[in-house]
Coordinates of C-alpha atoms in Angstrom, one line a residue:
X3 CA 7.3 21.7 35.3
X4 CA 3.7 20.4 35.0
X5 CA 2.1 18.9 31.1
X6 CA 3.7 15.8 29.9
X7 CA 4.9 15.7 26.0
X8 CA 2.7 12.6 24.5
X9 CA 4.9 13.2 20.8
X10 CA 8.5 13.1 19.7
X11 CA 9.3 10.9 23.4
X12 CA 12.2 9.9 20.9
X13 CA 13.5 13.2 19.8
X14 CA 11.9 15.4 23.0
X15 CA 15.4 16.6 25.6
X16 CA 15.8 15.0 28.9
X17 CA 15.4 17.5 31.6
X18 CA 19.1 17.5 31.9
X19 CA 19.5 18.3 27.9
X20 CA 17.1 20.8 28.0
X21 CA 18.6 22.5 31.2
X22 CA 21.9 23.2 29.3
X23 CA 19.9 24.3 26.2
X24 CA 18.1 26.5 27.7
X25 CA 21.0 28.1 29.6
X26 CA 23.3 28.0 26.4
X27 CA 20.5 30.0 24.2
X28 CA 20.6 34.0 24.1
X29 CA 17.1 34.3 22.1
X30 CA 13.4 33.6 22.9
X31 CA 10.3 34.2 20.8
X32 CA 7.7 35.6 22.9
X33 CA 3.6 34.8 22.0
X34 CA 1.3 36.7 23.7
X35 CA -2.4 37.2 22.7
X36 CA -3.8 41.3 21.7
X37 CA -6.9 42.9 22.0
X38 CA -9.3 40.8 19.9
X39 CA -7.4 37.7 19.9
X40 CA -5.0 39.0 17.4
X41 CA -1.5 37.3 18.1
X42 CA 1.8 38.9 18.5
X43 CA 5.4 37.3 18.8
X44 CA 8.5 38.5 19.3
X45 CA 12.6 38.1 20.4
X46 CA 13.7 38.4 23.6
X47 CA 17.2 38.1 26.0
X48 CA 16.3 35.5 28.7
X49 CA 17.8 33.6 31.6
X50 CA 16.5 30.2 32.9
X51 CA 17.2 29.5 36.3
X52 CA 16.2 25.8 36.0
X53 CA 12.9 26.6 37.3
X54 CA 11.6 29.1 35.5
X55 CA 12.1 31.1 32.1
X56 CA 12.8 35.0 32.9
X57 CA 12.4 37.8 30.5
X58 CA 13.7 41.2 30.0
X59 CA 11.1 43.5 28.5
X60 CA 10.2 46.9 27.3
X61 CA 7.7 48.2 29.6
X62 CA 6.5 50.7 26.6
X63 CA 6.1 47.4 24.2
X64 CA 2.8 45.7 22.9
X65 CA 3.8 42.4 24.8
X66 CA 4.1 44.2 27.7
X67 CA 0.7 45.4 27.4
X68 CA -0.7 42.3 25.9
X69 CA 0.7 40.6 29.3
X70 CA -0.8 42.9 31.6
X71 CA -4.7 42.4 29.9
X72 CA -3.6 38.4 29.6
X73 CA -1.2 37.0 31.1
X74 CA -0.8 33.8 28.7
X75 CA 2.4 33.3 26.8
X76 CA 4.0 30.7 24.9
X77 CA 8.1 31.3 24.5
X78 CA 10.3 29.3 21.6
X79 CA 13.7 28.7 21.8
X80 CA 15.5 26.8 18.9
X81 CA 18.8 26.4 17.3
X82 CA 19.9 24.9 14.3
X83 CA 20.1 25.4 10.4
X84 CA 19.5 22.3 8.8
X85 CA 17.0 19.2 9.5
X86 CA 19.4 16.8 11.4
X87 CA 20.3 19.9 13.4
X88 CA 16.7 21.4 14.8
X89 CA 16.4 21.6 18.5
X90 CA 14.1 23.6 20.7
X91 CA 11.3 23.9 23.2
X92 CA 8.2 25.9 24.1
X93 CA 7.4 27.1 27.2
X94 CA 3.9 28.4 28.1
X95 CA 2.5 29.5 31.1
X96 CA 1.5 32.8 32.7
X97 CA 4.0 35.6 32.8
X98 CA 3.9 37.7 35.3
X99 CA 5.7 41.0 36.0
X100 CA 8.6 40.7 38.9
X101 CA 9.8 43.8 40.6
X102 CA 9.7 47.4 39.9
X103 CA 8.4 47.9 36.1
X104 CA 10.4 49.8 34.9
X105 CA 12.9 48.2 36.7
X106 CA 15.5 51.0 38.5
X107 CA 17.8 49.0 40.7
X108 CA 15.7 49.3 44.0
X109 CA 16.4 45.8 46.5
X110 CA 14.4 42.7 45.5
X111 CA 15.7 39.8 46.8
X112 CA 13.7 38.1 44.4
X113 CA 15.6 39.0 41.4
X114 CA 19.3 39.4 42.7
X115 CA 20.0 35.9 41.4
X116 CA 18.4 36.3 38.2
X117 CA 20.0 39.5 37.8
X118 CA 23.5 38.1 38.1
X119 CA 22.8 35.5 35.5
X120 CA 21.6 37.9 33.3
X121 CA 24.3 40.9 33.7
X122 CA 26.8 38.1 33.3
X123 CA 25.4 36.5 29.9
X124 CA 24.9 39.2 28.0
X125 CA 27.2 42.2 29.3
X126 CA 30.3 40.1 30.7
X127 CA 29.3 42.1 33.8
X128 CA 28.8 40.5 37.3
X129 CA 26.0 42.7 38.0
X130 CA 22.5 44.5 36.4
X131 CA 22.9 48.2 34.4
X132 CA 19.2 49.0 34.8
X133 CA 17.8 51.6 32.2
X134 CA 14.4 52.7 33.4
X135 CA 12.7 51.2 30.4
X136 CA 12.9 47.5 30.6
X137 CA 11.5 45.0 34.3
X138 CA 11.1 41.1 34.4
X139 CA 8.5 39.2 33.3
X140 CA 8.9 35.2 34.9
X141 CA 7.2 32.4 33.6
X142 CA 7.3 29.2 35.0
X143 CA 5.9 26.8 32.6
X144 CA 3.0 24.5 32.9
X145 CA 3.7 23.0 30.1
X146 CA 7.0 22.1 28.3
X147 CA 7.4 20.6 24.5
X148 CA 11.0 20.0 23.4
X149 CA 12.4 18.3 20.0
X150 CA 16.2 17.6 19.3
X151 CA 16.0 16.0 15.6
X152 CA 20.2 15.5 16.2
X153 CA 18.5 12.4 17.6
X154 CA 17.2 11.0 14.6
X155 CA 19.4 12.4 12.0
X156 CA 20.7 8.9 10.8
X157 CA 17.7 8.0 9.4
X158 CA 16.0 10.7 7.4
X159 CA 17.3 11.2 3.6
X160 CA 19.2 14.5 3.9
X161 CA 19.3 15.4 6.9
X162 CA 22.7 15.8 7.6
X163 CA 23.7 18.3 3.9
X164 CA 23.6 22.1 4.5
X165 CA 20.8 23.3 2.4
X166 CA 18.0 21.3 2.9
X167 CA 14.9 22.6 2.6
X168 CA 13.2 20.5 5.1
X169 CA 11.1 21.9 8.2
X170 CA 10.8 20.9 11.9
X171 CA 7.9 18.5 11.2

């Protein structure tokens, strides 16, 4: 991963935290840029393979056309509920499609691995039901932010109660 993270070098994850948080979290927000400029996120399933982030899309959605005209993205994945708790990173890069699209089940060795990952986390299964709608999309980040507030919790007034109504900074 290329960009260095110049704030937050106290709260940002080693890569080793940020591996596992990545691999532990089921939902990314997806950025892309319209026609016009005009912004668009969504969620998203993902898998990160320690190298790069790879997404499951629609092939019939507005990001998936918003990626084909520009291929710029920036992904958030967070966790938490109260101050003390906030964790997350973004991800952006260009992400580009990876296989057939719609994705039908035809060999590419490319995405057997990521396939496996993905099959397993989110159908128990050991390997890929395709539907004819959905094909990868792989970024692999030029530049990577992360925050993990759990490691300053101590010293800010609240942050450990439920219901605070503080944000992420």
């Amino acid at each position: 991963m290329t960009g260095t993270q110049r704030r937050g070098r106290r709260i940002m994850m080693t890569p080793r935290e940020l591996d596992a948080f990545l691999a532990g979290q089921r939902v990314c927000r997806v950025a892309t840029t319209g026609p016009g400029g005009r912004p668009h996120a969504g969620p998203l399933w993902f898998v990160w393979d320690g190298t790069a982030l790879w997404m499951y899309s629609l092939v019939r959605s507005r990001r998936w056309s918003d990626l084909r005209r520009d291929p710029r993205a920036a992904v958030v994945i967070d966790d938490g509920h109260v101050y003390g708790e906030l964790r997350g990173a973004e991800l952006s890069g260009p992400a580009v499609p990876v296989g057939e699209a719609p994705r039908v089940g035809g060999a590419c060795p490319e995405l057997e691995a990521v396939e496996r990952l993905f099959a397993a986390k989110y159908f128990a299964l050991e390997s890929m039901p395709h539907d004819g709608r959905h094909a990868w999309l792989r970024l692999e980040p030029e530049r990577v932010v992360s925050w993990d507030f759990r490691k300053t919790a101590a010293g800010f007034p609240g942050a450990g109660g439920r219901g605070t109504d503080q944000g992420a900074g």
